[in-house]
mmCIF file of C-alpha atoms and ligand atoms in Angstrom:
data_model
loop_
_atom_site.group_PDB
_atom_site.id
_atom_site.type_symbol
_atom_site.label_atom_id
_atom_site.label_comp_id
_atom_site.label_asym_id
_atom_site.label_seq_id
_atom_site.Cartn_x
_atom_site.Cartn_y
_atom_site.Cartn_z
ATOM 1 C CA UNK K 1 -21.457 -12.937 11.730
ATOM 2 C CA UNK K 2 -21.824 -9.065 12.635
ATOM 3 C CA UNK K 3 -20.038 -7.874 15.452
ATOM 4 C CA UNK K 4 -23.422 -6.705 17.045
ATOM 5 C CA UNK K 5 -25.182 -10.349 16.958
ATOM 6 C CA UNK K 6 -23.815 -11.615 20.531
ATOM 7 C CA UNK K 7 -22.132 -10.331 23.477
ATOM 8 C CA UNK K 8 -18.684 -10.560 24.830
ATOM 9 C CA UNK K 9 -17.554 -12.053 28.005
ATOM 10 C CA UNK K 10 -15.509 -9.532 30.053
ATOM 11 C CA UNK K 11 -12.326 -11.536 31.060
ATOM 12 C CA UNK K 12 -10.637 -9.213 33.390
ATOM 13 C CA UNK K 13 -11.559 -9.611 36.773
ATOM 14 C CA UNK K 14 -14.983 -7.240 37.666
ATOM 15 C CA UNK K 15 -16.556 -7.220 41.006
ATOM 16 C CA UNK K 16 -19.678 -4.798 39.491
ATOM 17 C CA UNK K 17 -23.085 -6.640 40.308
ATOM 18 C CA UNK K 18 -24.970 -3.442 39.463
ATOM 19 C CA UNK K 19 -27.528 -2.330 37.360
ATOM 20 C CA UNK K 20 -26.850 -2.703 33.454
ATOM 21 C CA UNK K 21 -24.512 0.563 32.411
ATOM 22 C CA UNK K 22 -24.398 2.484 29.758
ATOM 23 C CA UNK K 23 -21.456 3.816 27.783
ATOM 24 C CA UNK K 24 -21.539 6.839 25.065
ATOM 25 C CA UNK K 25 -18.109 7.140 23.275
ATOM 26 C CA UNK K 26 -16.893 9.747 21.289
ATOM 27 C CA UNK K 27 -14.537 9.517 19.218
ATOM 28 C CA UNK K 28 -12.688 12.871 16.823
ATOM 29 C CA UNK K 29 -8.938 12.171 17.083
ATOM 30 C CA UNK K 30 -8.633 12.495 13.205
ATOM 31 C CA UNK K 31 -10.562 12.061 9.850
ATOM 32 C CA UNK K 32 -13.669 10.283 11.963
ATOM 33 C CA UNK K 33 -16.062 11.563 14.100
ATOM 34 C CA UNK K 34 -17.869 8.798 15.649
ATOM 35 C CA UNK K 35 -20.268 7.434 18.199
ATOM 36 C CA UNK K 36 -20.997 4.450 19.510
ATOM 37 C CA UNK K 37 -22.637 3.246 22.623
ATOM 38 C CA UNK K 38 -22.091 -0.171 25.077
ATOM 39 C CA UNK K 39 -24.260 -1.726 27.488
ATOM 40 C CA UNK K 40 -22.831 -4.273 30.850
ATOM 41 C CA UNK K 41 -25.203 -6.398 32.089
ATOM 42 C CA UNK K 42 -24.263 -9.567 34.133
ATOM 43 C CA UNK K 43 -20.784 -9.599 32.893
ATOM 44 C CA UNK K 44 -21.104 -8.919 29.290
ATOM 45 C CA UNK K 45 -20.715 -6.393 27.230
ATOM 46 C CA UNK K 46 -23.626 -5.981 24.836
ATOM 47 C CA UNK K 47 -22.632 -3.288 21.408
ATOM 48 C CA UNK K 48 -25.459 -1.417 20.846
ATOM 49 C CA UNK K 49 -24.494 1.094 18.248
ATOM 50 C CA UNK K 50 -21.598 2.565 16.322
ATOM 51 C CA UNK K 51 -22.309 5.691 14.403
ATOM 52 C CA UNK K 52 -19.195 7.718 12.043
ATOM 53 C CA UNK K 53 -18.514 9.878 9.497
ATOM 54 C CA UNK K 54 -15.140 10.337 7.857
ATOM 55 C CA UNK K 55 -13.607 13.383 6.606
ATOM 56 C CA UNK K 56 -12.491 12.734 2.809
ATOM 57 C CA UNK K 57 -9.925 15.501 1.453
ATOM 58 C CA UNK K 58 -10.941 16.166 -1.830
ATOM 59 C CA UNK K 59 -6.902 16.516 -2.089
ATOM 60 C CA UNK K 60 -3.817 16.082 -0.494
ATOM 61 C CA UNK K 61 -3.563 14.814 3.173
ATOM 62 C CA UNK K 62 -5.674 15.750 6.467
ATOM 63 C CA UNK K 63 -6.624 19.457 6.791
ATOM 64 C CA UNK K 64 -6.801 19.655 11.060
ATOM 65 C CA UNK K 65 -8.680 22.867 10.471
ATOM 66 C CA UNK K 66 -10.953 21.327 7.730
ATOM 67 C CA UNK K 67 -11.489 18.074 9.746
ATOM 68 C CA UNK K 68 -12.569 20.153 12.301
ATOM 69 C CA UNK K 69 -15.377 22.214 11.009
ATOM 70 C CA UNK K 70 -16.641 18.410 9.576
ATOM 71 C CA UNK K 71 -16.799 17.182 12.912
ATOM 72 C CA UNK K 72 -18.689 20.179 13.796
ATOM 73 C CA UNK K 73 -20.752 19.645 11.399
ATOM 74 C CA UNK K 74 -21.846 15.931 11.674
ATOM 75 C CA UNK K 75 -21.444 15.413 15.563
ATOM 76 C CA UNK K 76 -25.458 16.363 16.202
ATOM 77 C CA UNK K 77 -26.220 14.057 14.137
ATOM 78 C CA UNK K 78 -24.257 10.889 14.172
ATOM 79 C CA UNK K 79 -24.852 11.465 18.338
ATOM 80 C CA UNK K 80 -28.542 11.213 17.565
ATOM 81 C CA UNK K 81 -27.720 8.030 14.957
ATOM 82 C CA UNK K 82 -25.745 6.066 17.532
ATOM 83 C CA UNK K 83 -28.834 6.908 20.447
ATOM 84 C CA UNK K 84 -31.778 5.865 17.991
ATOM 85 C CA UNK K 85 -30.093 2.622 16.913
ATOM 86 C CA UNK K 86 -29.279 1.565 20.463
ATOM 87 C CA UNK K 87 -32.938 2.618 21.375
ATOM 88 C CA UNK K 88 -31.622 4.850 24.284
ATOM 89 C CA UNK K 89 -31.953 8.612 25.198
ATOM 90 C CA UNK K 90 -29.073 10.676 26.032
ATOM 91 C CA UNK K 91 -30.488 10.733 30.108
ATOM 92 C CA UNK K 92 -30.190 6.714 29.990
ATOM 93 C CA UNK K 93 -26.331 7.419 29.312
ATOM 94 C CA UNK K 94 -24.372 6.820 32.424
ATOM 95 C CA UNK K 95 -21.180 7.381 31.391
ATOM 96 C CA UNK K 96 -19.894 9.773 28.605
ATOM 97 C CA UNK K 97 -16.639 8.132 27.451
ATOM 98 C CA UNK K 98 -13.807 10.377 25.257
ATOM 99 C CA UNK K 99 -11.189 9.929 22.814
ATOM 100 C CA UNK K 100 -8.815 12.853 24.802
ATOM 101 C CA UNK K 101 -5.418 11.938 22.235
ATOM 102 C CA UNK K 102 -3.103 11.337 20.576
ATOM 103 C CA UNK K 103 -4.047 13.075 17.886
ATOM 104 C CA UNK K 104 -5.197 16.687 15.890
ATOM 105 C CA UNK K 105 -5.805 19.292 18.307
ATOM 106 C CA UNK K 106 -8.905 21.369 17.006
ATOM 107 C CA UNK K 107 -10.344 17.467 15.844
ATOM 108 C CA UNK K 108 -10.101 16.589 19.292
ATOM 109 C CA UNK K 109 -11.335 19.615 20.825
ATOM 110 C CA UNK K 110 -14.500 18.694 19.156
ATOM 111 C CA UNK K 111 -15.255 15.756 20.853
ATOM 112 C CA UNK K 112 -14.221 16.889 24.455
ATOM 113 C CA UNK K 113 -16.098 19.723 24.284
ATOM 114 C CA UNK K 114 -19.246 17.970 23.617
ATOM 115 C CA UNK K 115 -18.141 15.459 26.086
ATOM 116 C CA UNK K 116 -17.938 18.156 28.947
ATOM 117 C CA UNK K 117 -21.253 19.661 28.146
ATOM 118 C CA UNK K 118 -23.234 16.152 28.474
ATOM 119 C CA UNK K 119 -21.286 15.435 31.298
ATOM 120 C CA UNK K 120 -22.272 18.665 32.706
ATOM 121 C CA UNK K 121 -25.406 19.008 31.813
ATOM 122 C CA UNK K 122 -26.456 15.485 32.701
ATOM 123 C CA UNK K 123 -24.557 15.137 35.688
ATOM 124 C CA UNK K 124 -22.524 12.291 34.521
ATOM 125 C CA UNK K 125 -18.582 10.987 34.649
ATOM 126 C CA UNK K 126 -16.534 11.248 32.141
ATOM 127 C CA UNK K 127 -14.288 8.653 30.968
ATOM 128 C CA UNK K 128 -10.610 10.468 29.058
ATOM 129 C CA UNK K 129 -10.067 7.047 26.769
ATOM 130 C CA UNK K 130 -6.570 7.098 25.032
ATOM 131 C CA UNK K 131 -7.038 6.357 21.438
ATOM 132 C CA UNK K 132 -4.480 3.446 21.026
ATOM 133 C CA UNK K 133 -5.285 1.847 24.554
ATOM 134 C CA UNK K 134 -9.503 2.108 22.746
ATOM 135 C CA UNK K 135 -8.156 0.347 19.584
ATOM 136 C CA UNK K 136 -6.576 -2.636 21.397
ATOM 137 C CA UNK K 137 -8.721 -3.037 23.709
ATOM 138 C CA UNK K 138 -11.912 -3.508 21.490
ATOM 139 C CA UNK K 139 -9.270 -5.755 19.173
ATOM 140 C CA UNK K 140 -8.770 -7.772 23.041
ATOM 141 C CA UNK K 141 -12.431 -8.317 23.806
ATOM 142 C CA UNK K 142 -13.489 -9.298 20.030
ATOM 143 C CA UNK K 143 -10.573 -11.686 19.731
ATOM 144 C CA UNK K 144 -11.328 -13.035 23.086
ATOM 145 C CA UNK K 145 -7.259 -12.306 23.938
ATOM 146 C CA UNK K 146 -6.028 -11.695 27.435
ATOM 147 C CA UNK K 147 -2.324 -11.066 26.803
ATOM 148 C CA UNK K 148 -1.605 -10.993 23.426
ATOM 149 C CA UNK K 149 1.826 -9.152 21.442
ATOM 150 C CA UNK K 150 -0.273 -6.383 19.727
ATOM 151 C CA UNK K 151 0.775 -5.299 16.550
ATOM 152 C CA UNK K 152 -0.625 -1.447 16.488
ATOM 153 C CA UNK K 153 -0.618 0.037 12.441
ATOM 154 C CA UNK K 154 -2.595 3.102 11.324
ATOM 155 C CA UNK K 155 -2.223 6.108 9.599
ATOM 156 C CA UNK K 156 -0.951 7.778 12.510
ATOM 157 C CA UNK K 157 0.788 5.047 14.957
ATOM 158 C CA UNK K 158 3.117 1.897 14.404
ATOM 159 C CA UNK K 159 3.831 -0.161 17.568
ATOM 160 C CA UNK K 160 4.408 -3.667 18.929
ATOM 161 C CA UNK K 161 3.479 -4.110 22.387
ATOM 162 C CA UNK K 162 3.394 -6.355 25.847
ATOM 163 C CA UNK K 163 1.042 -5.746 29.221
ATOM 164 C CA UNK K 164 2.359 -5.965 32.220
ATOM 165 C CA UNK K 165 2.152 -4.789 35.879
ATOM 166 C CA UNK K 166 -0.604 -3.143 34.447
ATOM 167 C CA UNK K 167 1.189 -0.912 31.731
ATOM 168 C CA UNK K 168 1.297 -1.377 28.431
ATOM 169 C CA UNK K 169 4.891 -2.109 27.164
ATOM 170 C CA UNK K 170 6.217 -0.371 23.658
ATOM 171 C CA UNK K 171 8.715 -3.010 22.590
ATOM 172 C CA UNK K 172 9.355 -1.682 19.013
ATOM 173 C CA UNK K 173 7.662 1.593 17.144
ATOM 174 C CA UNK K 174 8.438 3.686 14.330
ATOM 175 C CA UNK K 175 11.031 6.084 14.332
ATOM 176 C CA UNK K 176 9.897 8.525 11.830
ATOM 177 C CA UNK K 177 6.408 7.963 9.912
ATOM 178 C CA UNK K 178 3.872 5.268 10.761
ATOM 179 C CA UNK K 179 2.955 2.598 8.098
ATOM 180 C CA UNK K 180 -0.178 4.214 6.919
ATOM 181 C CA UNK K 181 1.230 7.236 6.552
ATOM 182 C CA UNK K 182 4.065 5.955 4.157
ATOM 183 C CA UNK K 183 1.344 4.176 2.369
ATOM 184 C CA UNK K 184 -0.658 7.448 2.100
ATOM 185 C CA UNK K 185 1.781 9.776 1.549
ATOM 186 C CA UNK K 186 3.231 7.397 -1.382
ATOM 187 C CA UNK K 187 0.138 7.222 -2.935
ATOM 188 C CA UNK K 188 -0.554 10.890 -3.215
ATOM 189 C CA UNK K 189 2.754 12.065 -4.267
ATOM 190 C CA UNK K 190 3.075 9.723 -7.656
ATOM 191 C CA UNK K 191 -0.942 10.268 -8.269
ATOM 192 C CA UNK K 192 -2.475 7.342 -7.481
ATOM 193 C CA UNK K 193 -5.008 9.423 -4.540
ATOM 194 C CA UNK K 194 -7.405 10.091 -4.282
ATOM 195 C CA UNK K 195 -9.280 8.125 -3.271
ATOM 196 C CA UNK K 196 -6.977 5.965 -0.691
ATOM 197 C CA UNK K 197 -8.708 3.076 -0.579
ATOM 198 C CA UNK K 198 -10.773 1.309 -3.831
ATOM 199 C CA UNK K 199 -13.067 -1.381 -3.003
ATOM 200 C CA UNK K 200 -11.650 -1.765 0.300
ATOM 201 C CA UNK K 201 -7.790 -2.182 -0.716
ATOM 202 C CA UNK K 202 -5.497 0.695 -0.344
ATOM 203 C CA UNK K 203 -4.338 1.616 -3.733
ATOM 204 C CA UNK K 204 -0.727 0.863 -3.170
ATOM 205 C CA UNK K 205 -2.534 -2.683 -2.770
ATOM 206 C CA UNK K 206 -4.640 -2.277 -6.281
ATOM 207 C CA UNK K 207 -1.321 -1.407 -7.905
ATOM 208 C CA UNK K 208 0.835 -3.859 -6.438
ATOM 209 C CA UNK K 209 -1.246 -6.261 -8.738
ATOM 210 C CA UNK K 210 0.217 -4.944 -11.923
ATOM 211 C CA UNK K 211 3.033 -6.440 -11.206
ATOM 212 C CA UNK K 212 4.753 -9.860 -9.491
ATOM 213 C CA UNK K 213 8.347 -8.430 -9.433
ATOM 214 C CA UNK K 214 10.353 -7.874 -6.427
ATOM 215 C CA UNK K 215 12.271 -4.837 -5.915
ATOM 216 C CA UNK K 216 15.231 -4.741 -2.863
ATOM 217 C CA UNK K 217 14.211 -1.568 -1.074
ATOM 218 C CA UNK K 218 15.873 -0.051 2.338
ATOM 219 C CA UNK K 219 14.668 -2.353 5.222
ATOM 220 C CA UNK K 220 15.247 -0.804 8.705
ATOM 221 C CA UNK K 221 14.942 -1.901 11.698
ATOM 222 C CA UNK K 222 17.298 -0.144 14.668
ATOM 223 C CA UNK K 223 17.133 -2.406 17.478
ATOM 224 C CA UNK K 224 13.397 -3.659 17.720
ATOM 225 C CA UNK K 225 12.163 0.070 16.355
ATOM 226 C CA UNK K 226 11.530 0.746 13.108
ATOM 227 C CA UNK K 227 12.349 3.280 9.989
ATOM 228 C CA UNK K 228 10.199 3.416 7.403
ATOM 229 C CA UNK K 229 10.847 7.485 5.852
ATOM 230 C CA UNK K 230 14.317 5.556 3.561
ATOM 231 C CA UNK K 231 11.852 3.072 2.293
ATOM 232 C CA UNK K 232 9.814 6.103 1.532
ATOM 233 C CA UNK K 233 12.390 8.165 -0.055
ATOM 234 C CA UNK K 234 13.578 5.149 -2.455
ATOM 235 C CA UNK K 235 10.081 3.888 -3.372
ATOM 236 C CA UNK K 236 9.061 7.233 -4.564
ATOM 237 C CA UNK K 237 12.797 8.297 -6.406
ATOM 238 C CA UNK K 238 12.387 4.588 -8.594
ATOM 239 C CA UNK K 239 8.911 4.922 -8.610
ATOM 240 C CA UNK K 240 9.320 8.623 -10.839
ATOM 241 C CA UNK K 241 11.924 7.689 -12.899
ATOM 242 C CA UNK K 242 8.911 5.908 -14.854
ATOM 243 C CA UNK K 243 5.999 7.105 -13.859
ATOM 244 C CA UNK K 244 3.635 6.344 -16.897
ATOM 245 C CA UNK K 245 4.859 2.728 -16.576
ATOM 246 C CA UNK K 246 2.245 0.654 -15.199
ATOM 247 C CA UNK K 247 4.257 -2.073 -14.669
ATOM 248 C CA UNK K 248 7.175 -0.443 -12.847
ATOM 249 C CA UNK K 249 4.582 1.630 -10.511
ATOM 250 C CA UNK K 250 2.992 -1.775 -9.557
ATOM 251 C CA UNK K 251 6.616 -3.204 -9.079
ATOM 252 C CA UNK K 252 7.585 -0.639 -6.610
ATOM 253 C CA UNK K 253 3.915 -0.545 -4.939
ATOM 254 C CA UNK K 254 4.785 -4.332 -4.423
ATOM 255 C CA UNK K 255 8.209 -4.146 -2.863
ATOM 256 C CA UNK K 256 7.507 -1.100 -0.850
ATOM 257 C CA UNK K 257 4.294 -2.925 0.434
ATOM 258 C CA UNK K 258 6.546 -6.249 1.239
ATOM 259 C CA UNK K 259 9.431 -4.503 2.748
ATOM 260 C CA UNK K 260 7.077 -2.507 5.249
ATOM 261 C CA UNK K 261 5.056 -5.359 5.919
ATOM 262 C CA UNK K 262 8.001 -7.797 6.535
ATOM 263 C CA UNK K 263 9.670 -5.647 8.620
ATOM 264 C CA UNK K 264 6.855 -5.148 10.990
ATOM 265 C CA UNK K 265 6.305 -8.896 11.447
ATOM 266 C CA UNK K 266 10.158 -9.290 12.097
ATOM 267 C CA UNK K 267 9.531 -6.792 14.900
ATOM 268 C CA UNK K 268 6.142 -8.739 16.019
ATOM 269 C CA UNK K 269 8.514 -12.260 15.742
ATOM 270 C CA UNK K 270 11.200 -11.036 18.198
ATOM 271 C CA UNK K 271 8.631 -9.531 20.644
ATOM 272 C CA UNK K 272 7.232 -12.785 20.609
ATOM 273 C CA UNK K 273 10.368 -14.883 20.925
ATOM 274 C CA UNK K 274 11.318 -12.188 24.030
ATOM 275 C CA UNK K 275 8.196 -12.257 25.780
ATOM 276 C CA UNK K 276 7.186 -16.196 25.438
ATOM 277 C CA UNK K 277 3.670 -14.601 24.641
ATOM 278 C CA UNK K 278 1.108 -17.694 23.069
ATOM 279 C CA UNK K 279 -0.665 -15.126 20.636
ATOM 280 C CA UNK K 280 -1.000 -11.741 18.374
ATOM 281 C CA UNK K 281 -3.086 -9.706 18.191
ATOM 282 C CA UNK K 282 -3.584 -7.199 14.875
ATOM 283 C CA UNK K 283 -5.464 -3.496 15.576
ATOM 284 C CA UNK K 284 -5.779 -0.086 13.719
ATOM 285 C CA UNK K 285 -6.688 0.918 10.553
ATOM 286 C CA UNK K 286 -4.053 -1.103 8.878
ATOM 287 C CA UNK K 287 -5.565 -4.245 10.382
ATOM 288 C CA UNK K 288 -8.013 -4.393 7.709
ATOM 289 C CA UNK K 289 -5.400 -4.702 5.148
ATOM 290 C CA UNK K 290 -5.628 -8.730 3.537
ATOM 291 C CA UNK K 291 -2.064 -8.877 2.528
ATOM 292 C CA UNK K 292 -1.109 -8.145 6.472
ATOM 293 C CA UNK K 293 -3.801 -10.171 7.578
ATOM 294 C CA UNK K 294 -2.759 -13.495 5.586
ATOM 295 C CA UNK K 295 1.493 -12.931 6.630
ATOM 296 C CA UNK K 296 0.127 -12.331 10.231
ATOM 297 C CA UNK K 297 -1.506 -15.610 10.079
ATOM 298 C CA UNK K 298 1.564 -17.841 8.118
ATOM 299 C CA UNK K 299 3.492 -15.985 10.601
ATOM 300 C CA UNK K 300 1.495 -17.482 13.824
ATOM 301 C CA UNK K 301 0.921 -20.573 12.371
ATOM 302 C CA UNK K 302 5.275 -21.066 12.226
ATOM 303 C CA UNK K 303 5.156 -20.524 15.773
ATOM 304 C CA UNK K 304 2.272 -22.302 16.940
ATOM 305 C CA UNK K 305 0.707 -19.634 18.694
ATOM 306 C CA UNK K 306 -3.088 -18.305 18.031
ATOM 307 C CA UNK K 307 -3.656 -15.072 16.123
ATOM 308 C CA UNK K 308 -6.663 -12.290 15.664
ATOM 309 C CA UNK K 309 -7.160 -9.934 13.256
ATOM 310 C CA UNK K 310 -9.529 -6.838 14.372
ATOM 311 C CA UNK K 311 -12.495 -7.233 12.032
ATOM 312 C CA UNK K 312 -13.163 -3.962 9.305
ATOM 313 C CA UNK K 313 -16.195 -2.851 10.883
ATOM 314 C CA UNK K 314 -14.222 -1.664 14.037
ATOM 315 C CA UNK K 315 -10.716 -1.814 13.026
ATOM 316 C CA UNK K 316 -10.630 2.127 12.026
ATOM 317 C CA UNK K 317 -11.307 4.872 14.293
ATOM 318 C CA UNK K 318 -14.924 4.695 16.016
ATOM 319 C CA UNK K 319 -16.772 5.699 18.842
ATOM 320 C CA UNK K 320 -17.751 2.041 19.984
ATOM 321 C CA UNK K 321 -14.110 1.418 20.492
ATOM 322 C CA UNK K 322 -13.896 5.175 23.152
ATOM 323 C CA UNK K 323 -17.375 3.413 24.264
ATOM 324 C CA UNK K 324 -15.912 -0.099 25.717
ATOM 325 C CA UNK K 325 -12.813 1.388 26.954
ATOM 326 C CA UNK K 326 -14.838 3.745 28.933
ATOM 327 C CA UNK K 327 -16.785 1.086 30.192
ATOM 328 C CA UNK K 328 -13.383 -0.282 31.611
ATOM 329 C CA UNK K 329 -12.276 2.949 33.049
ATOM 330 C CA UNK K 330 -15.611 3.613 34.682
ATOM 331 C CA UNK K 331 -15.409 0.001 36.098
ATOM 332 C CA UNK K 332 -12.083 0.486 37.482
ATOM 333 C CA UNK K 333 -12.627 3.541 38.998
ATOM 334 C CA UNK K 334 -10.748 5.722 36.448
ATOM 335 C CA UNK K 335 -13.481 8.585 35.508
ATOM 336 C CA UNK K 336 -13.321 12.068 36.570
ATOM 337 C CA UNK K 337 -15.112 15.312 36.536
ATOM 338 C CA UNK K 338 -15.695 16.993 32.911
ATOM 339 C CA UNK K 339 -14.286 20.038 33.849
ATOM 340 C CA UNK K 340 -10.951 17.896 34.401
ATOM 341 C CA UNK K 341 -11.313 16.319 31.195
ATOM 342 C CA UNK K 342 -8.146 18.143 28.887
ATOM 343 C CA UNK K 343 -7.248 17.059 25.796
ATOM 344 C CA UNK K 344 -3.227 15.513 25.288
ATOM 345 C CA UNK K 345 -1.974 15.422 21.255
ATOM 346 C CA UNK K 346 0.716 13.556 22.652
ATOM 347 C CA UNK K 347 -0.855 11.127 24.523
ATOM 348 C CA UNK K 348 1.252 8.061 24.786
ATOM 349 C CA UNK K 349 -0.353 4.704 25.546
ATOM 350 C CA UNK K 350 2.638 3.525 27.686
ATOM 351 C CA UNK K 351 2.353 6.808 30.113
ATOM 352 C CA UNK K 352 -0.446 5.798 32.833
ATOM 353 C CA UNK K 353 -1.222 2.717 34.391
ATOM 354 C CA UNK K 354 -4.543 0.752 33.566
ATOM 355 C CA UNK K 355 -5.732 -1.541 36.338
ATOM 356 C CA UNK K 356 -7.640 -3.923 34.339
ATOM 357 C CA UNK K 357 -3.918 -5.431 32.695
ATOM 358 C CA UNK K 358 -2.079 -7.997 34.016
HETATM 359 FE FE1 FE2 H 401 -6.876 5.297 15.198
#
């Protein structure tokens, strides 16, 4: 069933008995400009539309400066998509929601500065949505989760994390690179990328099925954080000594992927053996990936506790995502005027208080 077919239940407490409102999120942290657009009527939260385009290098990694002039290029018109498929016009907007960080400075300057001028120009508030706090959140309503451990994976983050006293809580996160980024940057540097991802998988997940061997590789975890530029280093000094070898490329693609993978659901284990949480909860890009998706699950099912994957459709960056959590901020009081709205590259989720956690 689409994510769009039925509404979601708001579980935090809301004392808003108001006409419906509309959110317009923006979203340009990295690779994806996107917009998407929520409605709350009578205590649900209806998705009307979620709009992107990504940025594809034709080579290497992310170009900020090339991202940027995509974004420019595209925002007119997947704002326009995201309006016409929820039916709306930009004046029935009555919030304009923001992805202000982490991330690339001149992406993000894109979206703010449209932000600021409908804000302006329509006389709205503006609602400065961290990026990570937008990803589990949406992950939180969809999965119908009230205080899950989140296990946070992307290209550009890797975290496991607890609420409380309205904070979130970083109980283990990467030291060096995040998981996608070792995936990424593994990929491109022994010639398997472009393009990442083939028919959905991530091809260090296409070539990890050229072979069934098992590889020891450096597994680090330091505490409850985690190391994964070793695991790099190793993967890609074995994986060039034969290059041309199918077989020993889709050995090391294996390992690599198993090593990473385990030693982010070790992490996820002792957060939940600390915390006496009763479920998980997978978000980010790296959510969509099957392999982490099934161990996620065997993992939950060994401890009895319930689990929920982010579904594809909203488990990279998007603007729904900047939409819902804008709803939240909006409902809790949290907007502010656009000309206070500033973006932060090194926005950290665990910085501010939100006062719709427990
Ligand atoms: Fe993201």
């Amino acid at each position: 069933m689409s994510i769009f077919e039925k509404p979601y239940e708001l579980k935090t407490p809301v004392f808003y008995r108001g006409e419906p409102i509309r959110v317009l999120g923006i979203e340009s942290t990295s690779h994806t400009f996107g917009a998407g657009i929520v409605e709350f009527r009578d205590g649900k939260v209806y998705f009307l539309s979620n709009a992107l385009s990504q940025y594809k290098p034709t080579r290497g990694g992310i170009h900020p400066r090339e991202s940027f002039i995509h974004h420019v290029n595209v925002a007119p018109k997947i704002i326009s998509k995201a309006l016409d498929e929820s039916g709306l016009d930009v004046k029935d907007i009555d919030v304009i929601a923001v992805s202000v960080g982490p991330g690339l400075g001149p992406c993000l300057r894109v979206g703010s500065s449209i932000a600021r001028f409908l804000a302006s120009y329509f006389n709205k508030p503006v609602a400065p949505v961290n990026h990570a706090v937008a990803h589990i959140e949406i992950g939180k309503l969809i999965g119908g989760l009230q205080d899950p451990v989140i296990i946070y994976v992307s290209g550009g983050n890797t975290m496991v994390l607890t609420q409380g006293n309205n904070k979130y809580r970083v109980i283990g996160e990467t030291l060096d690179i995040p998981l996608g980024n070792l995936f990424d940057t593994f990929a491109r540097e022994v010639g398997i990328a472009p393009p990442y991802v083939i028919n959905g998988n991530h091809a260090v997940d296409v070539c990890a099925e050229w072979s069934s061997e098992f590889l020891p590789l450096p597994y680090t975890i330091k505490g409850c954080d985690l190391s994964f530029s070793g695991l790099l280093t190793a993967a890609l000094r074995i994986a060039r000594e034969r290059l041309n070898d199918k077989e020993h490329l889709g050995k090391v693609c294996r390992s690599m992927r198993e090593t990473a993978f385990n030693m982010l659901i070790e992490v996820a284990e002792r957060a939940l053996m600390l915390t006496n949480k009763k479920s998980f909860l997978l978000v980010g890009g790296v959510a969509a990936n099957k392999v982490l998706r099934e161990k996620m699950i065997a993992v939950a099912e060994q401890h009895g506790v319930e689990y929920y994957g982010t579904p594809p459709e909203v488990a990279g960056d998007n603007g729904l995502m900047i939409a819902y959590t804008g709803l939240l901020h909006y409902l809790y009081g949290k907007t502010t005027k656009p000309e206070l709205v500033f973006v932060k590259q090194r926005y950290r989720l665990d910085e501010e208080n939100y006062p719709w956690l427990p």
